[in-house]
């Protein structure tokens, strides 16, 4: 097994000293979740190649470490980092963001994404081919990685593409016999030994345009049919769905995933965003039913935002909105890393508060002129419930006719067709909203008890989605920030809890209410360390990782060797 000093020395000999972090200050960014979670590690390793990643894993296994493989560290439930105490072995975090290659295969109809590739880069790479990935930007966590989405069955906001899913992956698995094995299920012949497989993939020693077709799925091809079943009393998608647990897909870090092979999707020739506001949420339920049962195809997206989240994103995500607008989405990855380093240095100074950079950005954003279009601002003042529908090609006319029919005589709601500028603003306002509760908590940390993020999949036949929680529950919240992938009935509730409230007791009560309604949770952010894994998911984890050496404790399972 060797000593910790020998372990660190072996890592440095392999990757170089600059790629092995051991000080608490330098490891803080990688060991702390963006919303919840965090814990100690004996090292953070930053490999540069697939082969280095394999060799790092072998050293970790030889020294009997718990291994957490992360990419962008944008997980919202604490599943990308250590979490508290109780581990019986040292924890090592391996960050793969340096391994960010994307290989387009078969004329761009599919892609092989390496462990650290982000949705940002994939969108950019596919744009010249007029194709897109399963999701855009990262609907709740800007900067998300492609492999991270697959490992967590991330749902995404594009209705007609479904959640991230593939049966084609290249991954390492530690068996019950203690042997680390590299398993090539990419459907691409790359050799026999791990060294040959990884080198041939990294150097693209194959013809990308003649990769053999595979009978294995590289996307959730059944989702369009499943989401249309509006009378079903089960959710359209959720993380513990056995139909979508397969090797890398849904593994939650219980495998070390080197690469995944995924379908890409043709972009529409025409798009039109419709912005809807209403004070009668039943109108939105009627609209959802008409779209899913009557339209010839599905819209690209249907994103709901309650006025509370509109306001929160307006005030607390304005700086992120402006950064993306002026510098592009890819800039945020560098910005987040820079913020973390600055806060790490400044936190050692007694006169400066924690999260100093967030506070400065908040003040600067408040000084900037209004960033939202006039009509969006008017709808915020008029309506409590907001819905953005992005229609494409032939669905545009169907959507327009449906909205005119539904809201033509309505006294409680209305809609407008967005200009290009309004379309950009509406989508960007929605995309940045996921960070609102975190910034709110930073700014008002002395006035609140904490955050309670909930990621809920409601049954497809649920029409009372807007009144699931009683008033006495809502009264315990500073801001019941609510948004959803509405056509999918997937809701993100980022609750800020009032000072003095018992968060655990409140959450238990809310989940009990949801259980009675047939809801499933989490819907798409995976269990992390906030949710207890259902039996199907727990059994899946143990089958992938029988020694409990990868991401131990995820899903509130044991952190101990062999799950004892």
Coordinates of C-alpha atoms in Angstrom, one line a residue:
X1 CA 0.0 0.0 0.0
X2 CA 2.7 2.5 0.9
X3 CA 2.7 5.7 2.8
X4 CA 0.9 8.9 1.9
X5 CA 4.3 10.5 1.1
X6 CA 5.1 7.6 -1.3
X7 CA 1.7 8.0 -2.9
X8 CA 2.2 11.7 -3.5
X9 CA 5.7 11.1 -4.8
X10 CA 4.4 8.6 -7.3
X11 CA 1.8 11.0 -8.6
X12 CA 4.4 13.8 -9.0
X13 CA 6.8 11.5 -10.8
X14 CA 4.0 10.7 -13.2
X15 CA 2.3 14.0 -13.9
X16 CA 4.8 16.7 -12.6
X17 CA 4.6 18.7 -9.4
X18 CA 2.3 21.4 -10.8
X19 CA -0.4 18.8 -11.5
X20 CA -0.6 17.4 -7.9
X21 CA -2.1 19.8 -5.4
X22 CA -1.8 19.0 -1.7
X23 CA -2.3 22.3 0.2
X24 CA -5.8 23.0 1.5
X25 CA -5.9 26.4 -0.2
X26 CA -5.1 25.1 -3.6
X27 CA -7.4 22.1 -3.3
X28 CA -10.4 24.2 -2.0
X29 CA -11.8 24.9 -5.4
X30 CA -11.9 21.2 -6.4
X31 CA -13.1 20.0 -3.0
X32 CA -16.0 22.3 -2.6
X33 CA -19.4 22.0 -4.3
X34 CA -20.9 25.0 -6.1
X35 CA -24.0 24.9 -4.0
X36 CA -23.5 22.3 -1.3
X37 CA -20.9 19.9 0.0
X38 CA -17.2 19.8 0.5
X39 CA -14.6 17.9 2.4
X40 CA -11.0 17.0 2.7
X41 CA -8.7 15.2 0.2
X42 CA -5.1 14.2 0.5
X43 CA -4.5 15.3 -3.1
X44 CA -6.0 16.8 -6.2
X45 CA -4.6 15.5 -9.5
X46 CA -4.9 17.2 -12.9
X47 CA -3.9 14.7 -15.6
X48 CA -3.3 15.9 -19.1
X49 CA -4.0 12.8 -21.2
X50 CA -6.2 9.8 -21.2
X51 CA -3.2 7.6 -20.6
X52 CA -2.1 9.7 -17.6
X53 CA -5.6 9.4 -16.2
X54 CA -5.3 5.6 -16.4
X55 CA -1.9 5.7 -14.7
X56 CA -3.2 8.0 -12.0
X57 CA -6.1 5.6 -11.3
X58 CA -3.7 2.6 -11.1
X59 CA -1.6 4.5 -8.5
X60 CA -4.7 5.3 -6.5
X61 CA -5.9 1.7 -6.6
X62 CA -2.4 0.4 -5.6
X63 CA -2.5 2.8 -2.6
X64 CA -6.1 1.9 -1.7
X65 CA -7.5 5.4 -2.0
X66 CA -11.1 6.6 -2.5
X67 CA -11.3 8.1 -6.0
X68 CA -13.6 11.0 -7.0
X69 CA -13.3 11.8 -10.7
X70 CA -14.7 15.3 -11.5
X71 CA -14.7 17.5 -14.6
X72 CA -16.4 21.0 -14.3
X73 CA -17.5 20.4 -10.7
X74 CA -20.9 21.9 -11.4
X75 CA -22.9 19.2 -9.6
X76 CA -25.7 20.7 -7.6
X77 CA -26.1 17.9 -5.0
X78 CA -22.5 17.6 -3.7
X79 CA -21.7 14.5 -5.8
X80 CA -18.6 15.9 -7.5
X81 CA -16.5 16.4 -4.3
X82 CA -15.7 14.9 -1.0
X83 CA -18.6 15.3 1.4
X84 CA -17.9 15.8 5.1
X85 CA -16.2 13.1 7.2
X86 CA -16.6 9.4 7.8
X87 CA -14.3 8.0 5.1
X88 CA -12.2 5.0 6.1
X89 CA -9.5 5.8 3.4
X90 CA -7.8 8.9 2.0
X91 CA -9.8 10.6 -0.7
X92 CA -8.2 11.7 -4.0
X93 CA -9.9 14.1 -6.4
X94 CA -9.0 13.7 -10.1
X95 CA -10.0 16.6 -12.2
X96 CA -10.2 15.9 -15.9
X97 CA -10.8 19.4 -17.4
X98 CA -7.4 19.3 -19.2
X99 CA -8.6 16.2 -21.1
X100 CA -11.2 18.0 -23.2
X101 CA -10.9 16.7 -26.7
X102 CA -13.9 16.1 -29.0
X103 CA -13.8 13.9 -32.0
X104 CA -16.7 14.3 -34.5
X105 CA -17.4 10.9 -36.2
X106 CA -19.5 9.9 -39.2
X107 CA -19.7 13.4 -40.6
X108 CA -20.6 14.9 -37.3
X109 CA -23.7 12.8 -36.7
X110 CA -22.0 11.5 -33.5
X111 CA -19.2 12.7 -31.3
X112 CA -16.7 11.0 -29.0
X113 CA -16.3 13.3 -26.0
X114 CA -13.3 12.9 -23.7
X115 CA -13.7 13.1 -19.9
X116 CA -13.3 16.9 -19.5
X117 CA -15.0 18.2 -22.6
X118 CA -17.7 20.8 -21.9
X119 CA -21.1 21.5 -23.5
X120 CA -19.6 24.9 -24.4
X121 CA -17.0 23.4 -26.6
X122 CA -19.3 20.8 -28.1
X123 CA -21.9 23.4 -29.1
X124 CA -19.1 25.5 -30.7
X125 CA -17.7 22.5 -32.5
X126 CA -21.0 21.4 -33.9
X127 CA -22.2 24.9 -34.9
X128 CA -20.5 25.0 -38.3
X129 CA -22.3 21.7 -39.1
X130 CA -25.7 23.0 -38.0
X131 CA -25.9 20.3 -35.4
X132 CA -26.3 20.4 -31.6
X133 CA -25.8 18.3 -28.5
X134 CA -28.5 16.8 -26.2
X135 CA -28.5 20.0 -24.1
X136 CA -27.3 23.6 -24.4
X137 CA -25.1 25.5 -22.0
X138 CA -26.1 23.4 -19.0
X139 CA -29.7 24.2 -18.1
X140 CA -29.1 24.5 -14.4
X141 CA -25.3 24.6 -14.1
X142 CA -23.5 26.7 -16.6
X143 CA -20.2 25.1 -17.8
X144 CA -21.3 21.5 -17.3
X145 CA -19.2 18.7 -18.9
X146 CA -20.5 16.2 -21.5
X147 CA -19.4 13.1 -19.6
X148 CA -20.7 14.6 -16.3
X149 CA -24.1 14.9 -17.9
X150 CA -24.1 11.3 -19.0
X151 CA -22.8 10.0 -15.6
X152 CA -25.7 11.9 -13.9
X153 CA -28.4 11.2 -16.4
X154 CA -28.8 15.0 -16.7
X155 CA -32.1 15.9 -18.3
X156 CA -31.4 19.1 -20.2
X157 CA -34.0 21.5 -21.4
X158 CA -34.4 20.4 -25.0
X159 CA -37.7 18.5 -25.0
X160 CA -37.2 16.5 -28.2
X161 CA -33.7 15.3 -27.3
X162 CA -34.3 13.8 -23.9
X163 CA -31.8 13.2 -21.1
X164 CA -28.1 12.5 -21.6
X165 CA -27.8 8.8 -22.3
X166 CA -25.5 6.4 -24.1
X167 CA -24.6 2.7 -24.1
X168 CA -21.3 3.5 -25.8
X169 CA -18.4 4.4 -23.5
X170 CA -14.8 3.8 -22.6
X171 CA -14.4 3.4 -18.8
X172 CA -12.4 1.9 -16.0
X173 CA -13.9 -0.4 -13.5
X174 CA -12.5 -1.8 -10.2
X175 CA -13.7 -5.4 -9.7
X176 CA -14.3 -7.2 -6.5
X177 CA -10.9 -8.9 -7.0
X178 CA -9.2 -5.5 -6.7
X179 CA -8.2 -5.5 -10.4
X180 CA -8.7 -2.3 -12.4
X181 CA -9.9 -3.0 -15.9
X182 CA -10.3 -0.7 -18.9
X183 CA -13.5 -1.5 -20.8
X184 CA -13.9 -0.3 -24.4
X185 CA -17.6 -0.2 -25.3
X186 CA -17.3 2.7 -27.7
X187 CA -17.9 0.5 -30.7
X188 CA -14.5 1.6 -32.2
X189 CA -11.7 -0.9 -32.6
X190 CA -8.7 0.6 -30.8
X191 CA -6.5 -2.3 -29.8
X192 CA -6.3 -4.7 -26.9
X193 CA -4.2 -3.3 -24.1
X194 CA -5.2 -0.1 -22.1
X195 CA -2.1 1.6 -23.4
X196 CA -3.0 0.9 -27.0
X197 CA -6.7 1.8 -26.6
X198 CA -6.0 5.1 -25.0
X199 CA -3.1 6.1 -27.2
X200 CA -5.1 5.2 -30.4
X201 CA -8.1 7.1 -29.3
X202 CA -6.1 10.2 -28.2
X203 CA -4.2 10.2 -31.5
X204 CA -7.3 9.4 -33.6
X205 CA -5.6 6.3 -35.1
X206 CA -8.9 5.4 -37.0
X207 CA -11.0 7.0 -39.7
X208 CA -13.6 9.2 -37.9
X209 CA -15.9 9.1 -40.9
X210 CA -16.1 5.4 -41.2
X211 CA -16.8 4.3 -37.6
X212 CA -19.0 1.2 -37.7
X213 CA -22.6 1.7 -36.8
X214 CA -23.7 0.3 -33.5
X215 CA -26.9 -1.3 -32.4
X216 CA -26.3 0.3 -28.9
X217 CA -28.1 3.5 -28.3
X218 CA -26.2 6.8 -28.2
X219 CA -29.2 8.9 -27.1
X220 CA -32.6 8.4 -25.5
X221 CA -34.4 7.7 -28.7
X222 CA -37.7 6.8 -26.9
X223 CA -38.1 10.0 -24.9
X224 CA -40.2 11.9 -27.5
X225 CA -42.9 9.2 -27.2
X226 CA -42.6 9.0 -23.4
X227 CA -43.0 12.7 -22.7
X228 CA -46.2 12.8 -24.8
X229 CA -48.0 10.3 -22.5
X230 CA -49.6 13.1 -20.5
X231 CA -52.1 10.8 -18.7
X232 CA -49.4 8.5 -17.2
X233 CA -49.1 8.7 -13.4
X234 CA -45.3 8.3 -13.5
X235 CA -42.7 10.9 -14.4
X236 CA -41.2 11.2 -17.9
X237 CA -37.6 11.0 -16.5
X238 CA -35.8 10.7 -13.2
X239 CA -32.4 9.6 -12.1
X240 CA -33.3 6.2 -10.7
X241 CA -35.2 5.1 -13.8
X242 CA -33.9 1.5 -14.5
X243 CA -34.4 2.0 -18.3
X244 CA -31.6 4.6 -18.3
X245 CA -29.0 3.0 -16.0
X246 CA -26.3 1.5 -18.2
X247 CA -22.6 1.4 -17.4
X248 CA -21.5 5.1 -17.7
X249 CA -25.0 6.4 -18.0
X250 CA -26.2 7.2 -14.5
X251 CA -23.1 5.8 -12.8
X252 CA -22.6 8.9 -10.6
X253 CA -18.8 8.5 -10.6
X254 CA -18.8 4.8 -9.6
X255 CA -16.8 4.2 -12.8
X256 CA -14.0 6.3 -14.2
X257 CA -15.3 7.4 -17.6
X258 CA -12.7 8.3 -20.1
X259 CA -14.9 9.0 -23.1
X260 CA -18.5 8.6 -24.3
X261 CA -20.0 8.3 -27.8
X262 CA -23.2 10.3 -28.3
X263 CA -25.6 11.2 -31.1
X264 CA -25.8 14.8 -32.3
X265 CA -28.9 16.5 -33.6
X266 CA -29.7 18.5 -36.7
X267 CA -30.5 22.1 -35.9
X268 CA -33.8 23.5 -37.2
X269 CA -33.9 25.8 -40.2
X270 CA -36.2 28.3 -38.4
X271 CA -36.8 29.1 -34.8
X272 CA -39.2 31.3 -33.0
X273 CA -39.4 32.0 -29.3
X274 CA -42.9 32.8 -27.8
X275 CA -43.0 34.4 -24.4
X276 CA -46.1 33.7 -22.3
X277 CA -47.3 35.3 -19.1
X278 CA -50.4 34.5 -17.0
X279 CA -51.9 34.8 -13.5
X280 CA -53.8 31.6 -14.0
X281 CA -51.4 28.6 -14.1
X282 CA -54.2 26.2 -15.3
X283 CA -53.8 28.0 -18.6
X284 CA -50.3 26.7 -18.8
X285 CA -51.5 23.2 -18.0
X286 CA -54.0 23.3 -20.9
X287 CA -51.2 24.6 -23.2
X288 CA -48.9 21.8 -22.2
X289 CA -51.6 19.1 -22.9
X290 CA -52.4 20.7 -26.3
X291 CA -48.8 20.7 -27.3
X292 CA -47.9 17.2 -26.3
X293 CA -51.1 15.5 -27.5
X294 CA -51.9 17.6 -30.6
X295 CA -48.8 18.9 -32.2
X296 CA -47.2 17.1 -35.1
X297 CA -43.8 17.5 -33.5
X298 CA -42.3 18.8 -30.2
X299 CA -41.0 22.3 -29.6
X300 CA -37.3 22.7 -28.9
X301 CA -38.0 23.8 -25.3
X302 CA -40.7 24.9 -22.9
X303 CA -39.1 26.6 -19.9
X304 CA -41.2 27.9 -17.0
X305 CA -40.2 30.5 -14.5
X306 CA -42.2 31.8 -11.5
X307 CA -42.0 35.6 -10.9
X308 CA -39.9 34.9 -7.8
X309 CA -37.2 33.3 -9.9
X310 CA -37.5 36.0 -12.5
X311 CA -36.8 38.6 -9.9
X312 CA -34.0 36.5 -8.3
X313 CA -32.2 36.0 -11.7
X314 CA -32.8 39.7 -12.5
X315 CA -31.0 40.9 -9.4
X316 CA -28.5 38.1 -8.5
X317 CA -27.5 36.7 -11.9
X318 CA -27.2 40.0 -13.8
X319 CA -23.3 39.9 -13.8
X320 CA -23.4 36.3 -15.2
X321 CA -25.9 37.4 -17.9
X322 CA -23.6 40.4 -18.9
X323 CA -20.5 38.3 -19.0
X324 CA -22.1 35.7 -21.3
X325 CA -23.6 38.5 -23.5
X326 CA -20.4 40.3 -24.0
X327 CA -17.7 37.6 -23.7
X328 CA -19.5 34.4 -24.6
X329 CA -20.4 31.4 -22.5
X330 CA -17.0 29.7 -22.7
X331 CA -15.5 32.6 -20.8
X332 CA -17.3 31.6 -17.6
X333 CA -15.2 28.6 -17.0
X334 CA -12.1 30.7 -16.7
X335 CA -14.0 33.3 -14.7
X336 CA -15.2 30.8 -12.1
X337 CA -11.7 29.4 -11.7
X338 CA -10.3 32.9 -11.3
X339 CA -12.9 33.8 -8.7
X340 CA -12.1 30.8 -6.7
X341 CA -8.4 31.5 -6.7
X342 CA -9.0 35.2 -5.7
X343 CA -11.4 34.2 -2.9
X344 CA -8.9 31.6 -1.7
X345 CA -6.1 34.2 -1.4
X346 CA -8.4 36.9 0.1
X347 CA -10.0 34.6 2.6
X348 CA -6.7 34.6 4.6
X349 CA -7.0 38.4 5.1
X350 CA -8.9 39.1 8.3
X351 CA -10.6 42.3 7.1
X352 CA -12.1 40.7 4.0
X353 CA -15.2 38.6 4.0
X354 CA -15.7 35.2 2.5
X355 CA -16.9 35.2 -1.2
X356 CA -15.4 38.7 -1.6
X357 CA -15.5 38.4 -5.4
X358 CA -19.2 37.6 -5.5
X359 CA -20.0 40.6 -3.4
X360 CA -17.9 42.9 -5.7
X361 CA -19.6 41.5 -8.8
X362 CA -23.0 42.0 -7.2
X363 CA -22.3 45.7 -6.5
X364 CA -21.0 46.2 -10.0
X365 CA -24.0 44.6 -11.6
X366 CA -26.4 46.7 -9.6
X367 CA -24.8 49.8 -11.1
X368 CA -25.3 48.5 -14.7
X369 CA -28.4 49.8 -16.6
X370 CA -31.4 47.6 -17.0
X371 CA -30.4 44.6 -19.1
X372 CA -33.8 43.1 -19.9
X373 CA -36.0 44.1 -22.9
X374 CA -39.1 46.3 -22.2
X375 CA -41.7 43.7 -23.0
X376 CA -40.2 41.1 -20.6
X377 CA -40.1 43.8 -17.9
X378 CA -43.8 44.6 -18.6
X379 CA -44.8 40.9 -18.4
X380 CA -42.9 40.6 -15.1
X381 CA -45.1 43.3 -13.7
X382 CA -48.3 42.0 -15.1
X383 CA -48.0 38.2 -14.6
X384 CA -46.9 35.8 -11.9
X385 CA -46.2 32.8 -14.2
X386 CA -43.9 32.9 -17.2
X387 CA -43.3 30.3 -19.9
X388 CA -40.9 30.4 -22.8
X389 CA -41.6 28.2 -25.8
X390 CA -39.0 27.8 -28.5
X391 CA -40.7 26.4 -31.6
X392 CA -39.0 25.3 -34.8
X393 CA -39.8 24.9 -38.5
X394 CA -43.4 23.5 -39.0
X395 CA -44.1 23.8 -35.2
X396 CA -44.0 27.6 -35.4
X397 CA -47.4 28.0 -37.0
X398 CA -48.9 25.3 -34.8
X399 CA -47.6 27.1 -31.7
X400 CA -48.8 30.5 -32.9
X401 CA -52.3 29.2 -33.7
X402 CA -52.5 27.4 -30.4
X403 CA -51.5 30.4 -28.3
X404 CA -53.9 32.7 -30.2
X405 CA -56.7 30.2 -29.5
X406 CA -55.9 29.8 -25.8
X407 CA -55.1 33.4 -25.0
X408 CA -57.2 35.3 -27.5
X409 CA -60.0 35.9 -25.1
X410 CA -58.1 35.4 -21.9
X411 CA -58.2 38.1 -19.2
X412 CA -55.5 36.5 -17.1
X413 CA -52.7 35.9 -19.7
X414 CA -51.1 36.8 -23.0
X415 CA -48.1 36.1 -25.2
X416 CA -45.8 37.8 -27.6
X417 CA -43.4 36.6 -30.3
X418 CA -39.9 37.5 -29.4
X419 CA -37.6 39.5 -31.7
X420 CA -34.1 38.1 -32.1
X421 CA -32.9 40.4 -29.3
X422 CA -35.8 39.4 -27.0
X423 CA -35.2 35.8 -27.8
X424 CA -31.6 36.0 -26.8
X425 CA -32.5 37.9 -23.6
X426 CA -35.3 35.5 -22.5
X427 CA -33.1 32.4 -23.0
X428 CA -30.1 33.9 -21.3
X429 CA -32.2 35.1 -18.4
X430 CA -33.4 31.5 -17.9
X431 CA -30.0 29.9 -18.3
X432 CA -28.3 32.1 -15.7
X433 CA -31.2 31.7 -13.2
X434 CA -29.7 28.6 -11.6
X435 CA -27.1 30.6 -9.7
X436 CA -29.6 33.0 -8.1
X437 CA -30.2 31.2 -4.9
X438 CA -26.4 30.8 -4.3
X439 CA -25.7 34.4 -4.8
X440 CA -28.7 35.4 -2.6
X441 CA -27.3 33.2 0.2
X442 CA -23.9 34.9 -0.1
X443 CA -25.4 38.4 0.0
X444 CA -27.8 37.6 2.8
X445 CA -26.0 34.9 4.7
X446 CA -26.6 36.5 8.1
X447 CA -30.4 36.6 7.5
X448 CA -31.1 33.0 6.4
X449 CA -30.7 29.5 7.7
X450 CA -29.4 28.1 4.4
X451 CA -30.3 26.7 1.0
X452 CA -32.6 23.8 0.2
X453 CA -32.4 22.9 -3.5
X454 CA -34.9 20.4 -4.7
X455 CA -35.0 18.7 -8.1
X456 CA -38.4 17.1 -8.6
X457 CA -39.9 15.0 -11.4
X458 CA -43.7 15.2 -11.2
X459 CA -46.0 12.6 -12.8
X460 CA -46.9 13.4 -16.4
X461 CA -50.6 13.7 -15.4
X462 CA -50.0 16.3 -12.7
X463 CA -52.0 19.4 -13.2
X464 CA -51.7 20.9 -9.7
X465 CA -48.0 21.5 -10.0
X466 CA -48.4 25.1 -8.9
X467 CA -49.9 24.4 -5.5
X468 CA -48.2 21.3 -4.2
X469 CA -46.9 22.9 -1.0
X470 CA -49.2 24.3 1.7
X471 CA -48.9 27.9 2.9
X472 CA -47.3 27.0 6.2
X473 CA -44.4 25.5 4.3
X474 CA -44.0 28.5 1.9
X475 CA -44.1 30.8 5.0
X476 CA -40.8 29.2 6.1
X477 CA -39.0 30.3 2.9
X478 CA -37.5 33.6 2.1
X479 CA -37.7 33.0 -1.6
X480 CA -39.6 29.9 -3.0
X481 CA -37.6 30.2 -6.3
X482 CA -39.4 27.9 -8.8
X483 CA -38.6 27.1 -12.4
X484 CA -39.0 24.0 -14.6
X485 CA -38.6 22.1 -17.8
X486 CA -42.3 22.5 -18.0
X487 CA -43.3 20.1 -20.8
X488 CA -41.3 17.4 -19.0
X489 CA -42.8 18.2 -15.6
X490 CA -39.3 18.5 -14.1
X491 CA -39.1 21.2 -11.5
X492 CA -36.2 22.9 -9.8
X493 CA -37.1 24.5 -6.5
X494 CA -34.2 26.4 -5.0
X495 CA -35.6 27.4 -1.6
X496 CA -33.9 29.9 0.6
X497 CA -34.9 29.0 4.2
X498 CA -35.6 31.6 6.9
X499 CA -33.4 32.0 9.9
X500 CA -34.2 29.6 12.7
X501 CA -36.1 27.0 10.6
X502 CA -35.0 23.3 10.9
X503 CA -34.0 22.6 7.3
X504 CA -33.9 18.8 7.7
X505 CA -37.4 18.7 9.2
X506 CA -38.8 21.0 6.5
X507 CA -37.2 19.0 3.7
X508 CA -38.5 15.7 5.2
X509 CA -42.0 17.2 5.3
X510 CA -41.8 18.4 1.7
X511 CA -40.6 15.1 0.4
X512 CA -43.3 13.2 2.3
X513 CA -45.9 15.5 0.5
X514 CA -44.2 14.7 -2.8
X515 CA -44.1 11.0 -2.2
X516 CA -47.9 11.1 -1.8
X517 CA -48.2 12.7 -5.2
X518 CA -46.1 10.1 -7.0
X519 CA -43.1 12.4 -7.5
X520 CA -39.6 11.2 -8.0
X521 CA -36.5 12.9 -6.9
X522 CA -34.0 13.8 -8.0
X523 CA -35.1 14.3 -11.5
X524 CA -31.9 15.1 -13.3
X525 CA -29.2 16.4 -10.9
X526 CA -28.6 12.9 -9.4
X527 CA -28.6 12.0 -5.8
X528 CA -25.2 13.3 -4.9
X529 CA -25.0 13.4 -1.1
X530 CA -28.4 15.1 -0.6
X531 CA -30.8 12.3 -1.6
X532 CA -31.0 8.7 -0.5
X533 CA -30.6 6.4 -3.6
X534 CA -33.6 4.2 -4.3
X535 CA -32.9 0.4 -4.2
X536 CA -32.5 0.2 -8.0
X537 CA -29.9 2.9 -8.0
X538 CA -28.1 1.6 -4.9
X539 CA -27.9 -1.9 -6.5
X540 CA -26.6 -0.4 -9.7
X541 CA -23.9 1.5 -7.9
X542 CA -22.7 -1.6 -6.0
X543 CA -22.7 -3.7 -9.2
X544 CA -20.4 -1.1 -10.8
X545 CA -18.1 -0.6 -7.8
X546 CA -18.2 -3.6 -5.5
X547 CA -15.3 -2.4 -3.3
X548 CA -16.8 1.1 -2.9
X549 CA -13.6 2.8 -4.1
X550 CA -15.2 5.3 -6.4
X551 CA -17.2 8.3 -5.0
X552 CA -18.0 6.5 -1.8
X553 CA -21.1 7.6 0.1
X554 CA -23.0 8.9 -2.9
X555 CA -26.7 8.5 -2.5
X556 CA -26.3 8.3 1.3
X557 CA -24.7 4.9 0.9
X558 CA -21.8 3.7 3.1
X559 CA -18.5 5.4 2.8
X560 CA -16.6 2.3 4.0
X561 CA -14.7 -0.3 2.1
X562 CA -17.1 -2.9 0.5
X563 CA -20.1 -0.9 1.9
X564 CA -19.7 -2.6 5.3

